[in-house]
């Protein structure tokens, strides 16, 4: 039951068409989304959790409509943005992680336990009470990821999650997303090495889905076209 | 000016957030109503210093917190010095410093989460007037989160200007700061939505 399905999805902004008649059926664990700047990667990613509403067509993510069933969907779909600074809602590390668990009827003790375990998994437990803004960029992104995973989603959508990070932190985040977590992943990225580690790759150009399939061959064609 | 929680196990740390807030508010009110007399202020200063020690915060922390208030003190003092005798000015400034130090003591010894919960509970009776206490609490928390971020942007802009040798022009500072802040608010709104707040 981890199917992502778009049928004839178009997203129009006042000045341009960001997604043009996209239809696709995906059930792989790791799904890469590649393409040049402005090709529609983010728009595609954002339709999956209802941050963007399609002008036409239908989206189904794990059986849910991201716009009409937004509340249920956002419990099952976690979203990691590029900028580590704009994802932190609460003042301290532990509070920010705990924020994802509010409204679930958990006791304070349960929340504390789950937050502690989740922070330990990414090596942030010693910063639990630290103001979140004192973390490094890489640590903030790990916190963002923790805040997503603690909600136990079934799908993680990550929009260029390593764009702001140095090589070491990028590797850390990528290892987590690609190798360690069990959830389905949609990864929009400029880093073709990350795309190559996925199970399928989608390539966008000017809002159209122009290629999909085995990442190695999709990437090879993309590189030829770019040259 | 908002000092975040320092973990500890003192009596002040253990005092529940609600009563702690009430006590500090009562003390602040009393101090504000008391005559501006330097001799009345002395015990207040001693009391605050004692409370910091009780909370396990040393003279260094107290000094740091007080030093951060220097601009406020300056503005207050300059505004009054022409109209009032200097003893009164000093007492007024001292009073404000003591009140703010007391307020800081609350945030230093209380998890923000507990503080916000207490405020949320205090606002619950206002629900009938259309106030949504949960919203207010979330806004408070986000403000506390965001202040250091915006302060960071301000530093970035000042450094960028200094690096280019641009003299400090107010407009060249405020405009980019405003743009960065609005962009931040926009991105944060997306993050809130993505995390299930509607
Ligand atoms: N909120 C928006 N308003 C107007 N235009 C937008 C908006 N979001 C994206 N676009 C436009 O849609 C196109 C695709 O953008 P995007 O999906 O962000 O591409 P990518 O992530 O691949 O760089 C771009 O031309 C972009 O300018
Ligand atoms: Mg993008």
Short mmCIF file of C-alpha atoms and ligand atoms in Angstrom, two decimals:
data_model
loop_
_atom_site.label_atom_id
_atom_site.label_comp_id
_atom_site.label_asym_id
_atom_site.label_seq_id
_atom_site.Cartn_x
_atom_site.Cartn_y
_atom_site.Cartn_z
CA UNK A 1 0.00 0.00 0.00
CA UNK A 2 2.73 2.46 -0.81
CA UNK A 3 1.46 3.67 -4.13
CA UNK A 4 1.85 7.19 -5.42
CA UNK A 5 -0.37 7.89 -8.36
CA UNK A 6 -0.74 10.99 -10.47
CA UNK A 7 -3.19 11.11 -13.36
CA UNK A 8 -2.99 13.97 -15.83
CA UNK A 9 -1.79 16.42 -13.18
CA UNK A 10 -1.22 19.99 -14.26
CA UNK A 11 -0.08 22.79 -11.96
CA UNK A 12 -0.35 26.32 -13.30
CA UNK A 13 1.02 29.41 -11.63
CA UNK A 14 -0.01 32.85 -12.86
CA UNK A 15 3.16 33.24 -14.88
CA UNK A 16 3.83 29.67 -15.99
CA UNK A 17 2.88 26.02 -16.06
CA UNK A 18 5.02 24.27 -13.44
CA UNK A 19 3.72 20.74 -14.11
CA UNK A 20 2.24 19.74 -17.42
CA UNK A 21 -0.06 16.73 -17.72
CA UNK A 22 1.94 14.39 -15.51
CA UNK A 23 0.76 10.81 -15.12
CA UNK A 24 2.77 8.26 -13.20
CA UNK A 25 2.35 5.24 -10.94
CA UNK A 26 5.08 4.62 -8.38
CA UNK A 27 5.53 1.94 -5.74
CA UNK A 28 9.30 1.68 -5.41
CA UNK A 29 10.98 2.32 -2.03
CA UNK A 30 13.36 5.04 -3.27
CA UNK A 31 12.21 7.40 -5.98
CA UNK A 32 14.59 10.03 -7.36
CA UNK A 33 13.37 13.20 -9.07
CA UNK A 34 15.91 15.00 -11.25
CA UNK A 35 15.93 17.87 -13.73
CA UNK A 36 17.34 21.36 -14.25
CA UNK A 37 16.41 24.37 -12.09
CA UNK A 38 12.80 25.33 -12.68
CA UNK A 39 11.93 21.99 -14.31
CA UNK A 40 9.19 21.24 -11.78
CA UNK A 41 10.88 18.98 -9.19
CA UNK A 42 9.74 20.99 -6.18
CA UNK A 43 6.26 21.43 -7.56
CA UNK A 44 5.99 17.67 -8.06
CA UNK A 45 7.25 17.04 -4.52
CA UNK A 46 4.88 19.61 -3.04
CA UNK A 47 1.79 18.17 -4.75
CA UNK A 48 2.46 14.95 -2.81
CA UNK A 49 1.62 16.54 0.56
CA UNK A 50 -0.85 19.12 -0.63
CA UNK A 51 1.43 22.15 -0.34
CA UNK A 52 0.59 22.70 -3.99
CA UNK A 53 -2.92 22.13 -5.33
CA UNK A 54 -3.15 20.80 -8.89
CA UNK A 55 -5.01 22.94 -11.38
CA UNK A 56 -6.18 19.76 -13.08
CA UNK A 57 -5.80 16.02 -12.63
CA UNK A 58 -5.76 13.73 -9.63
CA UNK A 59 -3.15 12.82 -7.03
CA UNK A 60 -3.35 9.80 -4.73
CA UNK A 61 -0.69 9.18 -2.13
CA UNK A 62 -1.02 5.91 -0.25
CA UNK A 63 -4.71 6.00 -1.04
CA UNK A 64 -5.28 9.58 0.11
CA UNK A 65 -6.04 12.79 -1.73
CA UNK A 66 -3.41 15.30 -0.54
CA UNK A 67 -5.77 18.26 -0.80
CA UNK A 68 -9.10 16.88 0.35
CA UNK A 69 -7.66 14.55 2.99
CA UNK A 70 -4.84 16.88 3.97
CA UNK A 71 -5.06 16.27 7.70
CA UNK A 72 -4.80 12.48 7.52
CA UNK A 73 -2.22 12.67 4.77
CA UNK A 74 0.20 14.91 6.62
CA UNK A 75 0.44 12.37 9.40
CA UNK A 76 1.60 9.82 6.85
CA UNK A 77 3.72 12.01 4.63
CA UNK A 78 6.73 13.76 6.11
CA UNK A 79 8.41 16.58 4.20
CA UNK A 80 12.05 17.63 4.44
CA UNK A 81 12.88 21.02 2.92
CA UNK A 82 16.28 22.26 1.71
CA UNK A 83 16.85 25.08 4.13
CA UNK A 84 17.73 23.76 7.59
CA UNK A 85 16.87 27.12 9.17
CA UNK A 86 13.25 27.38 8.12
CA UNK A 87 11.98 24.04 9.37
CA UNK A 88 12.42 24.55 13.07
CA UNK A 89 9.21 25.58 14.79
CA UNK A 90 9.97 25.23 18.49
CA UNK A 91 12.72 26.86 20.56
CA UNK A 92 14.68 23.82 21.68
CA UNK A 93 15.79 20.63 19.96
CA UNK A 94 13.63 18.29 22.04
CA UNK A 95 10.58 20.56 21.85
CA UNK A 96 10.86 20.76 18.09
CA UNK A 97 10.98 16.99 17.77
CA UNK A 98 8.07 16.68 20.21
CA UNK A 99 6.03 19.14 18.17
CA UNK A 100 5.43 16.41 15.59
CA UNK A 101 3.69 14.28 18.23
CA UNK A 102 1.20 16.83 19.50
CA UNK A 103 -2.48 16.04 19.21
CA UNK A 104 -1.92 12.29 19.20
CA UNK A 105 -3.10 11.67 22.72
CA UNK A 106 0.33 10.63 24.00
CA UNK A 107 1.30 11.27 27.60
CA UNK A 108 4.18 13.58 28.48
CA UNK A 109 6.30 10.60 29.51
CA UNK A 110 5.62 8.75 26.26
CA UNK A 111 6.51 11.85 24.25
CA UNK A 112 9.72 12.36 26.21
CA UNK A 113 10.68 8.73 25.69
CA UNK A 114 10.05 8.78 21.96
CA UNK A 115 11.84 12.10 21.51
CA UNK A 116 14.83 10.80 23.47
CA UNK A 117 15.02 7.63 21.40
CA UNK A 118 14.65 9.52 18.12
CA UNK A 119 17.33 12.06 19.04
CA UNK A 120 19.65 9.27 20.15
CA UNK A 121 19.29 7.57 16.78
CA UNK A 122 20.70 10.62 14.97
CA UNK A 123 23.24 11.51 17.65
CA UNK A 124 21.51 14.67 18.85
CA UNK A 125 20.50 13.51 22.32
CA UNK A 126 23.14 15.60 24.08
CA UNK A 127 21.60 18.73 22.50
CA UNK A 128 18.05 17.91 23.61
CA UNK A 129 17.69 21.06 25.73
CA UNK A 130 19.85 23.28 23.55
CA UNK A 131 18.25 26.15 21.61
CA UNK A 132 17.74 24.73 18.14
CA UNK A 133 19.34 27.73 16.45
CA UNK A 134 22.70 26.88 18.04
CA UNK A 135 22.96 23.65 16.00
CA UNK A 136 25.10 23.50 12.87
CA UNK A 137 23.40 23.31 9.47
CA UNK A 138 23.93 19.57 9.27
CA UNK A 139 22.60 19.04 12.78
CA UNK A 140 19.55 21.19 12.01
CA UNK A 141 18.81 19.07 8.98
CA UNK A 142 19.16 15.93 11.12
CA UNK A 143 16.70 17.51 13.54
CA UNK A 144 14.29 18.24 10.69
CA UNK A 145 14.58 14.62 9.63
CA UNK A 146 14.07 13.43 13.21
CA UNK A 147 10.99 15.62 13.53
CA UNK A 148 9.64 13.96 10.40
CA UNK A 149 10.49 10.37 11.34
CA UNK A 150 9.22 10.63 14.91
CA UNK A 151 5.72 11.00 13.49
CA UNK A 152 6.17 7.56 11.89
CA UNK A 153 5.15 8.54 8.37
CA UNK A 154 4.89 5.96 5.61
CA UNK A 155 6.36 8.31 3.00
CA UNK A 156 9.15 10.88 3.30
CA UNK A 157 9.35 13.55 0.61
CA UNK A 158 12.68 15.38 0.57
CA UNK A 159 13.20 18.43 -1.65
CA UNK A 160 16.95 18.83 -2.17
CA UNK A 161 17.64 17.98 1.47
CA UNK A 162 21.40 18.21 1.02
CA UNK A 163 21.52 21.46 -0.97
CA UNK A 164 22.73 23.56 1.98
CA UNK A 165 25.06 20.98 3.49
CA UNK A 166 28.77 20.23 3.25
CA UNK A 167 29.96 16.89 1.89
CA UNK A 168 30.14 15.07 5.21
CA UNK A 169 26.68 16.16 6.36
CA UNK A 170 25.21 15.42 2.93
CA UNK A 171 26.52 11.87 3.20
CA UNK A 172 25.03 11.51 6.66
CA UNK A 173 21.58 12.69 5.56
CA UNK A 174 21.74 10.63 2.37
CA UNK A 175 22.72 7.47 4.25
CA UNK A 176 19.77 7.95 6.53
CA UNK A 177 17.27 8.54 3.74
CA UNK A 178 18.57 5.99 1.28
CA UNK A 179 19.90 3.16 3.42
CA UNK A 180 18.66 3.34 6.98
CA UNK A 181 15.04 4.38 7.06
CA UNK A 182 12.40 1.86 5.98
CA UNK A 183 9.92 4.43 4.67
CA UNK A 184 9.21 5.13 1.06
CA UNK A 185 11.22 8.11 -0.18
CA UNK A 186 10.71 10.70 -2.88
CA UNK A 187 13.99 12.55 -3.28
CA UNK A 188 14.22 15.63 -5.49
CA UNK A 189 17.92 16.28 -5.96
CA UNK A 190 20.64 17.85 -8.04
CA UNK A 191 23.11 15.33 -6.71
CA UNK A 192 23.07 12.64 -9.38
CA UNK A 193 25.09 10.29 -7.20
CA UNK A 194 22.19 10.24 -4.75
CA UNK A 195 19.72 9.72 -7.58
CA UNK A 196 21.81 6.79 -8.77
CA UNK A 197 21.28 5.04 -5.44
CA UNK A 198 17.50 5.08 -5.84
CA UNK A 199 15.29 2.33 -7.28
CA UNK A 200 13.73 4.50 -9.96
CA UNK A 201 14.39 7.99 -11.33
CA UNK A 202 11.98 10.56 -12.80
CA UNK A 203 13.30 13.33 -14.99
CA UNK A 204 11.44 16.57 -15.47
CA UNK A 205 11.98 19.22 -18.09
CA UNK A 206 9.88 22.38 -18.38
CA UNK A 207 7.20 20.83 -16.21
CA UNK A 208 6.94 17.64 -18.24
CA UNK A 209 7.88 14.17 -17.08
CA UNK A 210 10.16 13.26 -19.97
CA UNK A 211 11.87 10.14 -18.68
CA UNK A 212 11.49 7.52 -15.99
CA UNK A 213 13.04 4.17 -15.25
CA UNK A 214 16.28 2.68 -14.08
CA UNK A 215 18.29 5.53 -12.50
CA UNK A 216 21.52 4.64 -14.32
CA UNK A 217 19.99 5.03 -17.77
CA UNK A 218 17.82 8.06 -16.87
CA UNK A 219 20.90 9.82 -15.46
CA UNK A 220 23.07 8.84 -18.44
CA UNK A 221 20.59 10.38 -20.88
CA UNK A 222 20.26 13.49 -18.70
CA UNK A 223 24.02 13.97 -18.70
CA UNK A 224 24.24 13.55 -22.48
CA UNK A 225 21.45 16.12 -23.00
CA UNK A 226 23.11 18.57 -20.64
CA UNK A 227 26.51 18.39 -22.33
CA UNK B 1 16.64 39.51 25.74
CA UNK B 2 14.90 36.16 25.86
CA UNK B 3 17.16 33.79 27.71
CA UNK B 4 16.41 30.17 27.17
CA UNK B 5 16.10 27.44 29.71
CA UNK B 6 19.16 26.19 31.57
CA UNK B 7 18.59 22.71 32.89
CA UNK B 8 18.89 22.39 36.66
CA UNK B 9 17.35 20.94 39.75
CA UNK B 10 17.00 23.93 42.10
CA UNK B 11 13.85 24.83 44.03
CA UNK B 12 13.18 27.46 41.38
CA UNK B 13 13.47 24.87 38.63
CA UNK B 14 11.01 22.63 40.44
CA UNK B 15 8.45 25.35 41.16
CA UNK B 16 5.60 24.86 38.63
CA UNK B 17 5.50 27.40 35.81
CA UNK B 18 2.09 28.88 36.66
CA UNK B 19 2.81 29.86 40.30
CA UNK B 20 6.29 31.01 39.30
CA UNK B 21 4.87 33.36 36.69
CA UNK B 22 2.30 34.68 39.16
CA UNK B 23 4.90 35.34 41.86
CA UNK B 24 7.19 37.16 39.44
CA UNK B 25 4.30 39.20 38.07
CA UNK B 26 3.28 40.20 41.60
CA UNK B 27 6.87 41.17 42.48
CA UNK B 28 7.23 43.15 39.27
CA UNK B 29 3.99 44.98 40.00
CA UNK B 30 5.07 45.76 43.56
CA UNK B 31 8.42 47.07 42.34
CA UNK B 32 6.77 49.25 39.73
CA UNK B 33 4.39 50.76 42.28
CA UNK B 34 7.01 51.34 44.97
CA UNK B 35 8.50 54.84 45.20
CA UNK B 36 11.65 55.41 43.11
CA UNK B 37 13.98 55.30 46.05
CA UNK B 38 17.53 53.92 45.65
CA UNK B 39 17.38 52.60 49.23
CA UNK B 40 14.30 50.56 48.50
CA UNK B 41 16.03 49.20 45.43
CA UNK B 42 19.01 47.78 47.31
CA UNK B 43 17.09 44.91 48.91
CA UNK B 44 15.39 44.19 45.55
CA UNK B 45 18.78 43.87 43.85
CA UNK B 46 20.02 41.67 46.69
CA UNK B 47 16.87 39.58 46.39
CA UNK B 48 17.31 39.03 42.65
CA UNK B 49 20.98 38.18 43.09
CA UNK B 50 20.01 35.70 45.78
CA UNK B 51 17.37 34.16 43.54
CA UNK B 52 19.92 33.68 40.74
CA UNK B 53 22.28 31.97 43.17
CA UNK B 54 19.42 29.81 44.42
CA UNK B 55 18.73 28.77 40.81
CA UNK B 56 22.35 27.66 40.49
CA UNK B 57 23.22 30.58 38.23
CA UNK B 58 26.46 32.28 39.22
CA UNK B 59 27.38 35.97 39.34
CA UNK B 60 28.71 35.55 35.79
CA UNK B 61 25.27 34.65 34.45
CA UNK B 62 23.70 37.49 36.37
CA UNK B 63 26.32 39.88 35.02
CA UNK B 64 25.76 38.62 31.48
CA UNK B 65 22.00 39.03 31.73
CA UNK B 66 22.40 42.53 33.18
CA UNK B 67 24.98 43.55 30.55
CA UNK B 68 22.55 42.65 27.80
CA UNK B 69 20.22 45.33 29.14
CA UNK B 70 22.73 48.16 28.75
CA UNK B 71 20.98 49.74 25.76
CA UNK B 72 17.62 49.74 27.45
CA UNK B 73 19.16 51.33 30.52
CA UNK B 74 20.88 53.93 28.39
CA UNK B 75 17.73 54.85 26.49
CA UNK B 76 15.73 55.05 29.73
CA UNK B 77 18.35 57.13 31.49
CA UNK B 78 18.91 59.57 28.64
CA UNK B 79 15.17 60.08 28.32
CA UNK B 80 14.82 61.09 31.95
CA UNK B 81 18.06 62.73 32.97
CA UNK B 82 16.99 66.23 31.90
CA UNK B 83 13.76 66.17 33.84
CA UNK B 84 14.45 64.24 36.99
CA UNK B 85 17.09 64.22 39.71
CA UNK B 86 19.77 61.63 38.97
CA UNK B 87 18.88 59.54 42.04
CA UNK B 88 15.38 59.05 40.67
CA UNK B 89 16.72 58.23 37.20
CA UNK B 90 19.08 55.63 38.68
CA UNK B 91 16.30 54.15 40.77
CA UNK B 92 13.95 53.96 37.78
CA UNK B 93 16.56 52.31 35.59
CA UNK B 94 17.46 49.94 38.41
CA UNK B 95 13.84 49.01 38.84
CA UNK B 96 13.46 48.12 35.17
CA UNK B 97 16.67 46.07 35.27
CA UNK B 98 15.46 44.17 38.33
CA UNK B 99 12.08 43.44 36.75
CA UNK B 100 13.65 42.19 33.52
CA UNK B 101 16.20 40.12 35.44
CA UNK B 102 13.32 38.56 37.36
CA UNK B 103 11.48 37.79 34.15
CA UNK B 104 14.65 36.28 32.72
CA UNK B 105 14.97 34.16 35.81
CA UNK B 106 11.63 32.60 34.92
CA UNK B 107 12.73 31.69 31.41
CA UNK B 108 16.11 30.49 32.68
CA UNK B 109 14.55 28.06 35.15
CA UNK B 110 11.45 26.97 33.23
CA UNK B 111 11.28 24.91 30.06
CA UNK B 112 9.74 27.09 27.36
CA UNK B 113 7.27 24.30 26.79
CA UNK B 114 6.03 24.47 30.40
CA UNK B 115 5.89 28.25 30.30
CA UNK B 116 3.86 28.23 27.13
CA UNK B 117 1.58 25.55 28.61
CA UNK B 118 1.01 27.74 31.67
CA UNK B 119 0.15 30.73 29.51
CA UNK B 120 -2.12 28.56 27.42
CA UNK B 121 -3.95 27.41 30.56
CA UNK B 122 -4.22 30.97 31.83
CA UNK B 123 -5.83 32.00 28.54
CA UNK B 124 -8.35 29.16 28.48
CA UNK B 125 -11.15 31.25 30.10
CA UNK B 126 -10.81 33.69 27.18
CA UNK B 127 -11.90 30.95 24.78
CA UNK B 128 -15.45 32.29 25.01
CA UNK B 129 -14.21 35.65 23.69
CA UNK B 130 -12.89 33.93 20.59
CA UNK B 131 -9.28 33.60 21.75
CA UNK B 132 -7.69 30.31 20.71
CA UNK B 133 -5.19 29.60 23.51
CA UNK B 134 -3.42 26.91 21.47
CA UNK B 135 -2.78 29.38 18.68
CA UNK B 136 -1.49 32.04 21.05
CA UNK B 137 0.81 29.49 22.66
CA UNK B 138 2.13 28.34 19.28
CA UNK B 139 2.73 31.94 18.22
CA UNK B 140 4.62 32.63 21.43
CA UNK B 141 6.80 29.57 20.94
CA UNK B 142 7.50 30.45 17.34
CA UNK B 143 8.40 33.99 18.30
CA UNK B 144 10.93 32.68 20.79
CA UNK B 145 12.31 30.36 18.10
CA UNK B 146 12.49 33.10 15.50
CA UNK B 147 14.08 35.96 17.43
CA UNK B 148 17.62 34.52 17.36
CA UNK B 149 17.18 33.61 13.68
CA UNK B 150 16.26 37.18 12.74
CA UNK B 151 19.11 38.45 14.92
CA UNK B 152 21.38 36.13 12.90
CA UNK B 153 20.12 37.66 9.65
CA UNK B 154 20.86 41.13 11.02
CA UNK B 155 24.43 40.07 11.79
CA UNK B 156 24.83 38.55 8.32
CA UNK B 157 23.71 41.76 6.63
CA UNK B 158 25.94 43.93 8.78
CA UNK B 159 28.92 41.68 8.04
CA UNK B 160 28.18 41.64 4.31
CA UNK B 161 28.04 45.43 4.31
CA UNK B 162 31.21 45.73 6.31
CA UNK B 163 32.97 43.28 3.98
CA UNK B 164 32.12 45.51 1.05
CA UNK B 165 33.08 48.62 2.96
CA UNK B 166 29.58 50.05 2.75
CA UNK B 167 28.94 52.65 5.44
CA UNK B 168 26.12 51.66 7.79
CA UNK B 169 23.04 53.15 6.16
CA UNK B 170 19.77 52.41 7.95
CA UNK B 171 17.79 51.77 4.77
CA UNK B 172 20.44 49.48 3.28
CA UNK B 173 20.14 47.51 6.49
CA UNK B 174 16.39 47.46 7.08
CA UNK B 175 15.32 46.58 3.53
CA UNK B 176 17.32 43.36 3.16
CA UNK B 177 16.43 42.42 6.74
CA UNK B 178 12.77 42.85 5.97
CA UNK B 179 13.07 40.78 2.80
CA UNK B 180 14.92 37.99 4.58
CA UNK B 181 12.38 38.02 7.40
CA UNK B 182 9.41 37.83 5.03
CA UNK B 183 11.04 35.00 3.10
CA UNK B 184 11.67 33.24 6.39
CA UNK B 185 8.04 33.66 7.43
CA UNK B 186 6.92 32.28 4.08
CA UNK B 187 9.12 29.18 4.35
CA UNK B 188 8.14 28.68 7.97
CA UNK B 189 4.47 28.74 6.98
CA UNK B 190 5.18 25.89 4.54
CA UNK B 191 6.99 23.96 7.25
CA UNK B 192 4.05 24.46 9.63
CA UNK B 193 1.62 23.22 7.02
CA UNK B 194 3.81 20.23 6.21
CA UNK B 195 3.93 19.37 9.90
CA UNK B 196 0.17 19.30 10.12
CA UNK B 197 -0.74 22.70 11.51
CA UNK B 198 -3.56 24.27 9.56
N1 LIG C 1 4.64 29.56 -5.91
C1 LIG C 1 4.99 29.79 -7.20
N2 LIG C 1 4.50 30.86 -7.85
C2 LIG C 1 4.82 31.09 -9.13
N3 LIG C 1 5.66 30.33 -9.86
C3 LIG C 1 6.19 29.25 -9.27
C4 LIG C 1 5.89 28.93 -7.89
N4 LIG C 1 6.57 27.79 -7.57
C5 LIG C 1 7.26 27.45 -8.68
N5 LIG C 1 7.04 28.31 -9.69
C6 LIG C 1 7.59 28.21 -11.03
O1 LIG C 1 7.35 26.92 -11.54
C7 LIG C 1 8.47 26.42 -12.24
C8 LIG C 1 8.93 25.11 -11.62
O2 LIG C 1 9.46 25.38 -10.34
P1 LIG C 1 9.99 24.28 -9.35
O3 LIG C 1 9.00 23.20 -9.23
O4 LIG C 1 10.37 24.99 -8.11
O5 LIG C 1 11.29 23.75 -10.09
P2 LIG C 1 12.59 23.02 -9.52
O6 LIG C 1 12.30 22.60 -8.14
O7 LIG C 1 12.82 21.90 -10.46
O8 LIG C 1 13.69 24.02 -9.60
C9 LIG C 1 9.54 27.50 -12.16
O9 LIG C 1 9.52 28.24 -13.34
C10 LIG C 1 9.10 28.36 -11.01
O10 LIG C 1 9.50 29.69 -11.21
MG1 LIG C 2 13.26 23.13 -6.36
#
